[in-house]
CSV table of C-alpha atoms (C1' of nucleotides) in Angstrom, one decimal:
chain,number,residue,atom,x,y,z
N,1051,MET,CA,35.2,7.6,-32.6
N,1052,ILE,CA,37.9,7.6,-35.2
N,1053,SER,CA,38.2,10.9,-37.0
N,1054,ASP,CA,40.8,9.8,-39.4
N,1055,PRO,CA,39.7,7.2,-42.3
N,1056,GLN,CA,42.3,8.3,-44.6
N,1057,GLU,CA,44.8,6.5,-42.6
N,1058,ARG,CA,48.0,6.2,-43.8
N,1059,ALA,CA,48.2,2.7,-42.1
N,1060,VAL,CA,52.0,2.7,-41.3
N,1061,PRO,CA,54.1,3.4,-44.0
N,1062,GLU,CA,56.7,1.1,-43.4
N,1063,ALA,CA,57.2,-0.3,-40.0
N,1064,MET,CA,56.4,1.3,-37.0
N,1065,LYS,CA,56.4,4.3,-36.5
N,1066,ARG,CA,56.6,4.2,-32.8
N,1067,THR,CA,53.4,4.3,-30.9
N,1068,THR,CA,51.9,6.6,-33.3
N,1069,ARG,CA,49.8,8.8,-30.6
N,1070,GLN,CA,46.8,7.5,-30.2
N,1071,GLU,CA,47.8,4.7,-29.6
N,1072,LYS,CA,49.7,5.8,-27.3
N,1073,ARG,CA,47.2,7.4,-25.6
N,1074,ALA,CA,44.9,4.3,-25.9
N,1075,GLN,CA,47.7,3.2,-23.4
N,1076,THR,CA,47.8,5.4,-21.0
N,1077,ARG,CA,43.9,5.0,-21.0
N,1078,GLU,CA,43.9,1.4,-21.0
N,1079,ALA,CA,46.8,1.2,-18.2
N,1080,LEU,CA,44.6,4.1,-16.0
N,1081,LEU,CA,41.4,1.3,-16.1
N,1082,ASP,CA,43.8,-1.0,-14.7
N,1083,ALA,CA,45.2,0.6,-12.2
N,1084,ALA,CA,41.3,1.7,-11.5
N,1085,GLU,CA,40.4,-2.1,-11.3
N,1086,ARG,CA,43.3,-3.3,-9.4
N,1087,LEU,CA,43.0,-0.3,-6.3
N,1088,TRP,CA,39.2,0.1,-6.4
N,1089,ALA,CA,39.1,-4.0,-6.4
N,1090,LYS,CA,41.2,-4.2,-3.0
N,1091,HIS,CA,40.1,-0.8,-1.7
N,1092,GLY,CA,36.6,0.3,-2.8
N,1093,ILE,CA,35.6,2.7,-5.1
N,1094,ARG,CA,35.6,5.2,-2.8
N,1095,GLY,CA,38.7,4.3,-0.6
N,1096,ALA,CA,41.2,4.3,-3.8
N,1097,SER,CA,41.7,8.1,-4.8
N,1098,LEU,CA,42.2,9.1,-8.4
N,1099,ASP,CA,46.1,10.2,-7.2
N,1100,GLU,CA,46.3,6.7,-5.8
N,1101,ILE,CA,45.2,4.9,-8.8
N,1102,ALA,CA,46.9,7.6,-11.4
N,1103,ALA,CA,50.3,7.2,-10.0
N,1104,SER,CA,50.0,3.1,-9.6
N,1105,ALA,CA,49.6,3.5,-13.3
N,1106,GLY,CA,52.8,5.4,-13.4
N,1107,MET,CA,51.2,9.2,-14.7
N,1108,THR,CA,49.3,11.3,-12.5
N,1109,LYS,CA,46.0,12.7,-11.6
N,1110,GLY,CA,46.4,15.2,-14.7
N,1111,ALA,CA,46.3,12.2,-17.0
N,1112,VAL,CA,42.4,10.8,-15.7
N,1113,TYR,CA,41.0,14.2,-16.5
N,1114,SER,CA,42.7,14.1,-19.7
N,1115,ASN,CA,41.0,10.6,-20.4
N,1116,PHE,CA,37.8,10.8,-18.8
N,1117,ALA,CA,35.5,13.3,-17.5
N,1118,GLY,CA,35.9,12.5,-13.7
N,1119,LYS,CA,35.8,9.7,-11.6
N,1120,THR,CA,32.2,8.9,-12.4
N,1121,ASP,CA,33.0,8.7,-16.1
N,1122,LEU,CA,36.2,6.3,-15.1
N,1123,ILE,CA,33.8,4.3,-12.9
N,1124,LEU,CA,31.7,3.8,-16.3
N,1125,ALA,CA,34.6,3.3,-18.2
N,1126,LEU,CA,35.5,0.6,-16.4
N,1127,LEU,CA,31.9,-1.1,-16.4
N,1128,ASP,CA,31.8,-0.9,-19.7
N,1129,ARG,CA,35.3,-2.9,-20.0
N,1130,TYR,CA,34.3,-4.7,-17.5
N,1131,THR,CA,31.3,-6.5,-19.2
N,1132,GLN,CA,32.9,-6.9,-22.2
N,1133,VAL,CA,35.7,-8.8,-21.3
N,1134,GLU,CA,34.3,-10.8,-18.4
N,1135,PHE,CA,32.0,-13.7,-18.6
N,1136,GLY,CA,33.5,-14.9,-21.9
N,1137,GLN,CA,31.3,-18.5,-21.4
N,1138,ARG,CA,32.8,-19.5,-18.6
N,1139,THR,CA,32.4,-22.5,-16.9
N,1140,SER,CA,28.8,-23.3,-19.5
N,1141,SER,CA,30.9,-24.2,-21.3
N,1142,ALA,CA,31.8,-27.1,-19.4
N,1143,LEU,CA,27.4,-27.5,-19.0
N,1144,ARG,CA,27.3,-28.0,-22.3
N,1145,ASP,CA,29.6,-30.6,-24.0
N,1146,GLN,CA,27.2,-33.2,-24.5
N,1147,GLY,CA,27.7,-36.8,-24.6
N,1148,ARG,CA,28.7,-37.1,-20.9
N,1149,PRO,CA,26.9,-37.7,-17.6
N,1150,ARG,CA,25.1,-34.3,-16.5
N,1151,ALA,CA,26.3,-35.0,-12.9
N,1152,ASP,CA,29.4,-35.6,-14.2
N,1153,ARG,CA,29.2,-31.8,-16.4
N,1154,CYS,CA,28.7,-30.4,-13.1
N,1155,ALA,CA,31.4,-31.9,-11.0
N,1156,ASP,CA,33.6,-30.6,-13.3
N,1157,ALA,CA,31.6,-27.1,-14.1
N,1158,GLY,CA,32.2,-27.0,-9.8
N,1159,ARG,CA,35.5,-27.8,-10.0
N,1160,HIS,CA,36.3,-25.0,-12.7
N,1161,TYR,CA,34.5,-22.9,-10.4
N,1162,ALA,CA,36.4,-23.4,-7.1
N,1163,SER,CA,39.9,-22.9,-8.6
N,1164,ARG,CA,38.7,-19.9,-10.1
N,1165,LEU,CA,37.5,-18.7,-6.7
N,1166,SER,CA,40.6,-19.6,-5.1
N,1167,ALA,CA,42.6,-17.3,-6.8
N,1168,GLU,CA,43.4,-14.2,-5.6
N,1169,GLU,CA,42.8,-12.3,-8.8
N,1170,THR,CA,39.3,-13.8,-9.1
N,1171,ARG,CA,38.3,-13.2,-5.2
N,1172,MET,CA,39.7,-9.3,-6.1
N,1173,LYS,CA,37.6,-9.4,-9.1
N,1174,ALA,CA,34.5,-10.5,-7.0
N,1175,LEU,CA,34.8,-7.7,-4.6
N,1176,LEU,CA,34.9,-5.2,-7.5
N,1177,LEU,CA,31.8,-6.8,-9.1
N,1178,MET,CA,29.8,-6.6,-5.5
N,1179,GLU,CA,31.1,-2.3,-5.6
N,1180,LEU,CA,30.1,-2.0,-8.5
N,1181,TRP,CA,26.6,-3.9,-8.4
N,1182,LEU,CA,26.3,-1.4,-5.2
N,1183,PHE,CA,27.2,1.6,-7.5
N,1184,GLY,CA,24.8,0.7,-10.1
N,1185,MET,CA,22.0,0.0,-7.5
N,1186,ARG,CA,22.4,3.7,-6.6
N,1187,ASP,CA,23.3,5.0,-9.7
N,1188,PHE,CA,20.4,4.7,-12.8
N,1189,SER,CA,23.0,5.0,-15.9
N,1190,ALA,CA,25.3,2.2,-14.4
N,1191,GLY,CA,22.3,0.4,-13.2
N,1192,TRP,CA,21.1,-0.7,-16.5
N,1193,ARG,CA,24.3,-1.7,-17.7
N,1194,ILE,CA,25.0,-3.7,-15.4
N,1195,ALA,CA,21.7,-5.1,-15.2
N,1196,ASP,CA,22.0,-5.6,-19.1
N,1197,TRP,CA,25.2,-7.8,-18.8
N,1198,TYR,CA,23.6,-10.0,-16.3
N,1199,GLN,CA,20.8,-10.6,-19.0
N,1200,SER,CA,23.3,-11.6,-21.1
N,1201,HIS,CA,25.1,-13.6,-19.2
N,1202,ARG,CA,21.5,-15.2,-18.3
N,1203,GLU,CA,20.8,-15.7,-22.0
N,1204,GLY,CA,24.2,-17.5,-22.5
N,1205,LEU,CA,23.0,-20.3,-19.9
N,1206,ALA,CA,19.3,-20.3,-21.0
N,1207,ALA,CA,20.4,-20.6,-25.0
N,1208,GLY,CA,22.4,-24.4,-23.8
N,1209,LEU,CA,19.1,-25.5,-22.0
N,1210,ARG,CA,16.3,-28.0,-23.6
N,1211,THR,CA,13.5,-25.8,-23.3
N,1212,GLY,CA,10.4,-28.5,-23.5
N,1213,GLY,CA,7.4,-29.2,-21.8
N,1214,ASP,CA,8.8,-27.6,-18.2
N,1215,ASP,CA,6.9,-25.7,-15.6
N,1216,LEU,CA,9.5,-23.5,-15.4
N,1217,SER,CA,11.5,-21.6,-18.6
N,1218,ALA,CA,15.1,-21.8,-19.7
N,1219,GLU,CA,15.6,-18.3,-18.3
N,1220,ASP,CA,14.1,-18.7,-15.0
N,1221,ARG,CA,16.6,-21.8,-14.4
N,1222,ALA,CA,19.1,-19.5,-15.4
N,1223,SER,CA,18.6,-17.2,-13.2
N,1224,LEU,CA,18.8,-19.6,-10.5
N,1225,ALA,CA,22.0,-20.9,-11.2
N,1226,MET,CA,23.2,-17.3,-11.5
N,1227,ALA,CA,21.7,-17.3,-8.1
N,1228,ILE,CA,24.1,-20.0,-7.3
N,1229,GLU,CA,26.7,-18.7,-8.6
N,1230,PHE,CA,26.7,-15.3,-6.9
N,1231,GLY,CA,25.1,-16.4,-3.4
N,1232,LEU,CA,27.6,-18.9,-3.3
N,1233,ALA,CA,30.8,-17.0,-4.1
N,1234,LEU,CA,29.3,-14.7,-1.4
N,1235,GLN,CA,29.2,-17.6,1.1
N,1236,HIS,CA,32.5,-19.3,-0.2
N,1237,LEU,CA,34.5,-16.2,-0.2
N,1238,LEU,CA,33.5,-15.2,3.1
N,1239,ASP,CA,34.1,-18.5,4.6
N,1240,PRO,CA,36.0,-21.1,2.3
N,1241,ASP,CA,36.0,-23.4,5.7
N,1242,ARG,CA,32.7,-23.8,5.9
N,1243,VAL,CA,30.7,-23.1,2.5
N,1244,PRO,CA,33.1,-25.2,-0.6
N,1245,ALA,CA,33.3,-23.9,-3.6
N,1246,GLU,CA,32.7,-27.2,-4.9
N,1247,LEU,CA,28.8,-26.9,-4.2
N,1248,TYR,CA,28.3,-25.6,-7.3
N,1249,GLY,CA,28.0,-28.5,-9.5
N,1250,PRO,CA,25.6,-30.3,-7.2
N,1251,GLY,CA,23.4,-27.0,-7.2
N,1252,MET,CA,23.7,-26.4,-10.8
N,1253,ASN,CA,22.9,-30.6,-11.2
N,1254,LEU,CA,19.7,-29.6,-9.1
N,1255,VAL,CA,19.0,-26.5,-10.9
N,1256,LEU,CA,19.3,-26.8,-14.3
N,1257,GLY,CA,20.3,-30.9,-14.7
N,1258,PRO,CA,16.5,-31.6,-15.9
N,1259,ALA,CA,16.8,-29.0,-18.6
N,1260,MET,CA,20.5,-30.3,-19.8
N,1261,PRO,CA,20.3,-31.3,-23.1
B,369,MET,CA,10.0,13.6,13.5
B,370,ILE,CA,9.3,13.7,16.8
B,371,SER,CA,12.3,15.8,18.1
B,372,ASP,CA,11.1,15.9,21.8
B,373,PRO,CA,11.4,12.8,23.4
B,374,GLN,CA,10.3,13.9,26.8
B,375,GLU,CA,6.9,12.4,26.6
B,376,ARG,CA,5.0,13.4,29.6
B,377,ALA,CA,2.9,10.7,28.6
B,378,VAL,CA,3.5,9.0,31.9
B,379,PRO,CA,2.8,11.5,34.5
B,380,GLU,CA,4.4,10.1,37.3
B,381,ALA,CA,6.0,6.2,37.8
B,382,MET,CA,8.5,7.7,36.0
B,383,LYS,CA,10.9,9.8,36.8
B,384,ARG,CA,12.7,7.4,33.7
B,385,THR,CA,15.8,8.9,31.7
B,386,THR,CA,17.9,7.4,34.2
B,387,ARG,CA,20.9,9.0,32.7
B,388,GLN,CA,22.0,5.7,31.3
B,389,GLU,CA,18.4,5.1,30.1
B,390,LYS,CA,18.8,8.5,27.9
B,391,ARG,CA,22.8,7.4,26.8
B,392,ALA,CA,21.5,4.3,25.6
B,393,GLN,CA,18.2,5.7,23.6
B,394,THR,CA,20.8,8.2,21.8
B,395,ARG,CA,23.0,5.1,21.5
B,396,GLU,CA,20.1,3.4,19.4
B,397,ALA,CA,19.1,6.6,17.7
B,398,LEU,CA,22.9,6.7,16.4
B,399,LEU,CA,23.2,3.6,15.2
B,400,ASP,CA,18.6,4.1,13.4
B,401,ALA,CA,20.2,7.0,11.8
B,402,ALA,CA,23.7,5.1,10.5
B,403,GLU,CA,21.8,2.3,9.7
B,404,ARG,CA,19.5,5.0,7.2
B,405,LEU,CA,21.9,6.5,5.9
B,406,TRP,CA,24.4,4.4,5.0
B,407,ALA,CA,22.1,2.0,3.3
B,408,LYS,CA,21.2,5.1,1.0
B,409,HIS,CA,24.6,6.2,1.0
B,410,GLY,CA,27.0,3.8,1.9
B,411,ILE,CA,29.2,3.7,4.3
B,412,ARG,CA,31.7,5.8,2.7
B,413,GLY,CA,29.1,7.8,1.2
B,414,ALA,CA,27.7,9.3,4.4
B,415,SER,CA,29.7,11.0,7.3
B,416,LEU,CA,29.2,11.4,10.8
B,417,ASP,CA,28.3,15.0,10.7
B,418,GLU,CA,25.4,13.9,8.5
B,419,ILE,CA,23.9,10.6,10.8
B,420,ALA,CA,24.5,12.4,14.1
B,421,ALA,CA,22.9,15.5,12.7
B,422,SER,CA,19.8,13.0,11.0
B,423,ALA,CA,19.8,11.8,15.0
B,424,GLY,CA,19.0,15.3,16.2
B,425,MET,CA,22.7,14.7,17.1
B,426,THR,CA,26.2,16.4,16.7
B,427,LYS,CA,29.1,14.6,16.0
B,428,GLY,CA,30.4,14.8,19.7
B,429,ALA,CA,27.6,12.2,20.9
B,430,VAL,CA,29.0,10.3,18.6
B,431,TYR,CA,32.6,10.1,19.7
B,432,SER,CA,31.2,10.0,23.5
B,433,ASN,CA,29.4,6.5,22.6
B,434,PHE,CA,31.5,4.5,19.9
B,435,ALA,CA,35.1,4.5,19.3
B,436,GLY,CA,35.1,5.9,16.1
B,437,LYS,CA,33.5,5.4,12.6
B,438,THR,CA,34.8,1.7,12.8
B,439,ASP,CA,33.3,1.3,15.9
B,440,LEU,CA,30.4,2.5,14.8
B,441,ILE,CA,30.3,0.6,11.9
B,442,LEU,CA,31.0,-3.0,14.2
B,443,ALA,CA,28.4,-1.8,16.7
B,444,LEU,CA,25.4,-1.6,14.0
B,445,LEU,CA,26.9,-4.8,12.3
B,446,ASP,CA,26.1,-6.7,15.8
B,447,ARG,CA,23.0,-5.2,15.8
B,448,TYR,CA,22.3,-5.5,12.7
B,449,THR,CA,23.2,-9.5,13.4
B,450,GLN,CA,21.3,-10.0,16.4
B,451,VAL,CA,17.9,-8.6,15.0
B,452,GLU,CA,17.5,-9.6,11.3
B,453,PHE,CA,17.0,-13.3,10.1
B,454,GLY,CA,14.7,-14.2,12.9
B,455,GLN,CA,13.2,-16.6,11.0
B,456,ARG,CA,11.8,-15.1,8.0
B,457,THR,CA,10.7,-17.8,5.5
B,458,SER,CA,12.0,-20.5,6.5
B,459,SER,CA,9.3,-21.0,8.8
B,460,ALA,CA,7.0,-21.0,5.7
B,461,LEU,CA,8.7,-24.0,4.5
B,462,ARG,CA,8.5,-25.8,7.8
B,463,ASP,CA,4.9,-26.2,8.5
B,464,GLN,CA,4.0,-29.7,7.8
B,465,GLY,CA,1.0,-31.4,6.3
B,466,ARG,CA,0.6,-29.3,3.1
B,467,PRO,CA,2.4,-30.5,-0.1
B,468,ARG,CA,5.8,-29.3,-0.5
B,469,ALA,CA,5.3,-27.1,-3.7
B,470,ASP,CA,3.0,-24.8,-2.3
B,471,ARG,CA,5.2,-23.9,0.9
B,472,CYS,CA,8.1,-23.6,-1.4
B,473,ALA,CA,5.8,-21.5,-3.4
B,474,ASP,CA,4.2,-19.7,-0.3
B,475,ALA,CA,8.2,-18.9,0.5
B,476,GLY,CA,8.4,-17.5,-2.4
B,477,ARG,CA,5.4,-14.9,-2.1
B,478,HIS,CA,6.5,-14.1,1.3
B,479,TYR,CA,10.0,-13.3,-0.3
B,480,ALA,CA,8.9,-11.2,-2.9
B,481,SER,CA,6.6,-9.1,-0.7
B,482,ARG,CA,9.4,-8.2,1.3
B,483,LEU,CA,12.0,-7.2,-1.2
B,484,SER,CA,9.6,-5.3,-2.6
B,485,ALA,CA,9.4,-3.2,0.4
B,486,GLU,CA,11.3,0.0,0.2
B,487,GLU,CA,12.8,-0.7,3.7
B,488,THR,CA,14.1,-4.1,2.6
B,489,ARG,CA,15.9,-3.1,-0.1
B,490,MET,CA,17.7,-0.8,2.0
B,491,LYS,CA,18.7,-3.5,3.6
B,492,ALA,CA,20.1,-5.4,1.5
B,493,LEU,CA,22.1,-2.7,0.2
B,494,LEU,CA,23.8,-2.0,3.6
B,495,LEU,CA,24.0,-5.7,4.1
B,496,MET,CA,26.4,-6.3,1.0
B,497,GLU,CA,27.9,-2.8,1.9
B,498,LEU,CA,28.7,-4.6,5.3
B,499,TRP,CA,29.6,-8.0,3.7
B,500,LEU,CA,32.4,-6.0,1.6
B,501,PHE,CA,33.7,-4.1,4.7
B,502,GLY,CA,33.7,-7.6,6.4
B,503,MET,CA,35.6,-8.8,3.1
B,504,ARG,CA,38.3,-6.3,3.7
B,505,ASP,CA,38.6,-6.1,8.2
B,506,PHE,CA,39.0,-9.3,9.2
B,507,SER,CA,37.3,-8.7,12.8
B,508,ALA,CA,34.2,-8.0,11.2
B,509,GLY,CA,34.3,-10.6,8.6
B,510,TRP,CA,33.8,-13.4,11.2
B,511,ARG,CA,31.3,-12.1,12.5
B,512,ILE,CA,29.1,-11.5,9.0
B,513,ALA,CA,30.4,-15.3,9.1
B,514,ASP,CA,29.5,-16.8,11.7
B,515,TRP,CA,26.3,-14.9,11.4
B,516,TYR,CA,25.5,-16.5,8.0
B,517,GLN,CA,26.6,-19.4,9.7
B,518,SER,CA,23.8,-19.4,12.5
B,519,HIS,CA,21.3,-18.7,9.7
B,520,ARG,CA,22.7,-21.5,7.7
B,521,GLU,CA,22.2,-24.2,11.1
B,522,GLY,CA,18.5,-22.7,11.5
B,523,LEU,CA,17.8,-23.6,7.8
B,524,ALA,CA,19.5,-27.0,8.0
B,525,ALA,CA,17.9,-27.8,11.3
B,526,GLY,CA,14.3,-28.0,9.4
B,527,LEU,CA,15.7,-30.6,6.6
B,528,ARG,CA,15.3,-34.0,6.5
B,529,THR,CA,18.8,-35.7,6.9
B,530,GLY,CA,18.9,-39.1,5.4
B,531,GLY,CA,21.1,-41.2,2.9
B,532,ASP,CA,21.8,-38.4,0.5
B,533,ASP,CA,24.5,-37.8,-1.2
B,534,LEU,CA,24.4,-34.0,-0.2
B,535,SER,CA,24.1,-32.7,3.6
B,536,ALA,CA,21.3,-30.8,5.0
B,537,GLU,CA,23.9,-28.2,5.4
B,538,ASP,CA,25.1,-28.2,1.7
B,539,ARG,CA,21.9,-28.0,0.8
B,540,ALA,CA,21.2,-25.0,3.3
B,541,SER,CA,23.9,-23.7,1.8
B,542,LEU,CA,23.1,-23.3,-2.1
B,543,ALA,CA,19.2,-22.5,-0.6
B,544,MET,CA,20.7,-19.2,0.9
B,545,ALA,CA,23.0,-19.1,-2.2
B,546,ILE,CA,19.8,-18.6,-4.0
B,547,GLU,CA,18.2,-16.5,-1.7
B,548,PHE,CA,21.5,-13.3,-2.0
B,549,GLY,CA,22.0,-14.0,-5.4
B,550,LEU,CA,18.4,-13.7,-6.4
B,551,ALA,CA,17.9,-10.4,-4.8
B,552,LEU,CA,21.1,-9.3,-6.0
B,553,GLN,CA,19.5,-9.9,-9.6
B,554,HIS,CA,16.0,-9.0,-9.0
B,555,LEU,CA,17.1,-5.8,-7.0
B,556,LEU,CA,18.5,-4.6,-10.3
B,557,ASP,CA,16.4,-5.6,-12.6
B,558,PRO,CA,13.3,-6.7,-11.4
B,559,ASP,CA,11.4,-7.0,-14.6
B,560,ARG,CA,13.5,-9.9,-15.7
B,561,VAL,CA,14.0,-11.6,-12.4
B,562,PRO,CA,10.8,-12.3,-11.0
B,563,ALA,CA,11.6,-12.5,-7.2
B,564,GLU,CA,8.3,-15.4,-7.2
B,565,LEU,CA,11.7,-18.1,-8.1
B,566,TYR,CA,12.4,-18.0,-4.7
B,567,GLY,CA,9.6,-20.7,-4.8
B,568,PRO,CA,10.7,-22.6,-7.4
B,569,GLY,CA,14.0,-22.4,-6.8
B,570,MET,CA,13.6,-23.7,-2.9
B,571,ASN,CA,11.6,-26.6,-4.2
B,572,LEU,CA,14.4,-27.6,-6.3
B,573,VAL,CA,17.0,-27.3,-4.2
B,574,LEU,CA,15.2,-28.3,-0.4
B,575,GLY,CA,12.5,-30.4,-1.8
B,576,PRO,CA,14.2,-33.9,-2.0
B,577,ALA,CA,14.9,-33.1,1.9
B,578,MET,CA,12.4,-31.6,3.1
B,579,PRO,CA,9.9,-33.2,5.8
K,312,DG,C1',19.6,22.7,47.6
K,313,DC,C1',24.8,22.3,46.3
K,314,DC,C1',28.3,20.6,44.4
K,315,DG,C1',31.0,16.7,41.7
K,316,DC,C1',30.6,14.1,37.4
K,317,DT,C1',29.5,13.6,32.7
K,318,DG,C1',26.9,13.3,27.9
K,319,DG,C1',26.7,16.1,24.4
K,320,DC,C1',27.8,20.6,22.1
K,321,DT,C1',30.9,24.0,19.4
K,322,DA,C1',35.0,24.8,17.7
K,323,DC,C1',39.1,24.0,15.6
K,324,DC,C1',42.6,20.9,13.3
K,325,DG,C1',45.2,18.4,9.5
K,326,DC,C1',44.7,15.8,5.5
K,327,DT,C1',42.6,14.2,1.4
K,328,DC,C1',39.6,14.7,-2.1
K,329,DG,C1',37.7,15.5,-6.7
K,330,DG,C1',38.5,18.9,-9.8
K,331,DT,C1',40.6,23.1,-12.5
K,332,DA,C1',43.8,25.9,-14.7
K,333,DA,C1',48.0,27.5,-16.5
K,334,DC,C1',51.7,25.8,-18.4
K,335,DC,C1',55.6,22.4,-21.4
K,336,DA,C1',57.4,19.2,-24.4
K,337,DA,C1',56.9,16.3,-28.2
K,338,DG,C1',54.3,14.3,-32.3
K,339,DA,C1',51.7,15.2,-36.2
K,340,DC,C1',51.8,18.1,-40.4
K,341,DG,C1',52.5,22.1,-44.2
G,10,DC,C1',62.3,23.0,-40.9
G,11,DG,C1',58.5,25.8,-38.0
G,12,DT,C1',53.9,26.1,-36.5
G,13,DC,C1',49.9,23.6,-35.0
G,14,DT,C1',47.9,20.3,-32.1
G,15,DT,C1',47.5,17.6,-27.6
G,16,DG,C1',48.3,14.0,-24.0
G,17,DG,C1',50.3,15.2,-19.6
G,18,DT,C1',52.5,17.6,-15.3
G,19,DT,C1',52.3,21.0,-11.9
G,20,DA,C1',50.3,23.5,-8.4
G,21,DC,C1',46.4,25.1,-6.7
G,22,DC,C1',41.6,25.4,-4.8
G,23,DG,C1',37.7,25.3,-1.8
G,24,DA,C1',35.1,21.6,0.5
G,25,DG,C1',34.7,17.8,3.3
G,26,DC,C1',36.7,14.2,6.4
G,27,DG,C1',37.8,12.0,10.8
G,28,DG,C1',39.5,13.1,14.7
G,29,DT,C1',40.4,16.1,19.5
G,30,DA,C1',40.1,19.4,23.2
G,31,DG,C1',37.7,22.1,26.3
G,32,DC,C1',33.6,23.3,27.4
G,33,DC,C1',28.7,23.7,29.7
G,34,DA,C1',24.8,21.8,31.3
G,35,DG,C1',21.6,19.3,33.7
G,36,DC,C1',21.3,14.7,36.7
G,37,DG,C1',22.6,12.4,40.7
G,38,DG,C1',24.2,11.8,45.6
G,39,DC,C1',24.5,13.9,49.6
DNA sequence: GCCGCTGGCTACCGCTCGGTAACCAAGACG
DNA sequence: CGTCTTGGTTACCGAGCGGTAGCCAGCGGC
């Protein structure tokens, strides 16, 4: 990691992009480009040349920052799993004091508005692309699995656990299933599968356990 | 693999392999190989050479039966959507006269046993592969969308429609969301997301509308 | 039994891909 | 200021891809 703890800590103002800052910038630019192009064309559909060019670099920059294509995928996956899924719609579900159905409907609208954005649509494609990759690559598989699990736990944490035949985590699994499964159908066929179904779905699955 | 399809099993009665039958056989063999290899390695991960070889043929046979790789994908998609999803678990849900929860639990066990089969696991990967392809290819997209819709309608047809705030088709959409979304999670992480959740999920989503 | 049609094979093309190695310019440092 | 380090470029390689053209063998009609 950081090999120089001494850190002269920027003498006066900015030494103008200190070397490793610059490196970090190009690294991020490459990851951005990879995310963009892989979402649009698939992981196998966009070459390292294209990605590097899209980031204003050449392929050598990729191999200077990553071990290879697979490493770039894994790095993107790590960044993706850290940044995304901050709290999402679950925060809307949690705010108590209002009727459950209203909260769910709000979450549904939030969900729908997110899915209608082209950016989110692309991210969903990338997400499935990464899922497929993870299903075929062991080391990537458990990273994705852990990421899902953390999201699951976050959702379950907001639920009331009681003398129920369904644990909070199981309800969270079902809620996530609706979240992903609904996006699957809605993105393919927006007219016949409205994204707003998210609200009623959450109400059915989480409702009985919502605080 | 049996490499000799001649089959002298039927003595006379069939001078069989009447040329176009033979052609149909190789066509099916190619589709089988494509389905197998694409499920395992992804559509872009298995070449036409490999597919043809796996079917005991060469690439020329592919171009004699299909216009190209894309055409092979679409042909596979058509066959896939016709054969799969016969009735699946929905039949278990429909048999009346037993408690709803029991029927759902049965469907859940059926679902779980199917997902535990390696063959189904592979088909799920292929399904996602085709979904991604459909999201990026217009002509393929609506075929997949129609296929989903027919499954949705089949599910909705078994529901009791009444003075409800949720239509039968909406409930079917949610049920399918659980079906796909749960598989997504379970296949990635079988230990933390049990497939049997399908039962309780159906009960929550379809229960109130089940006959 | 003979010949024409055709399904499939072989060889090949052009291109693109992931990956490597030599090289270079500019920042870091004594 | 001179030297060392390093992030990035260029040029290149070998392999594999989808697709094409020409050829050949065996079926089908006569």
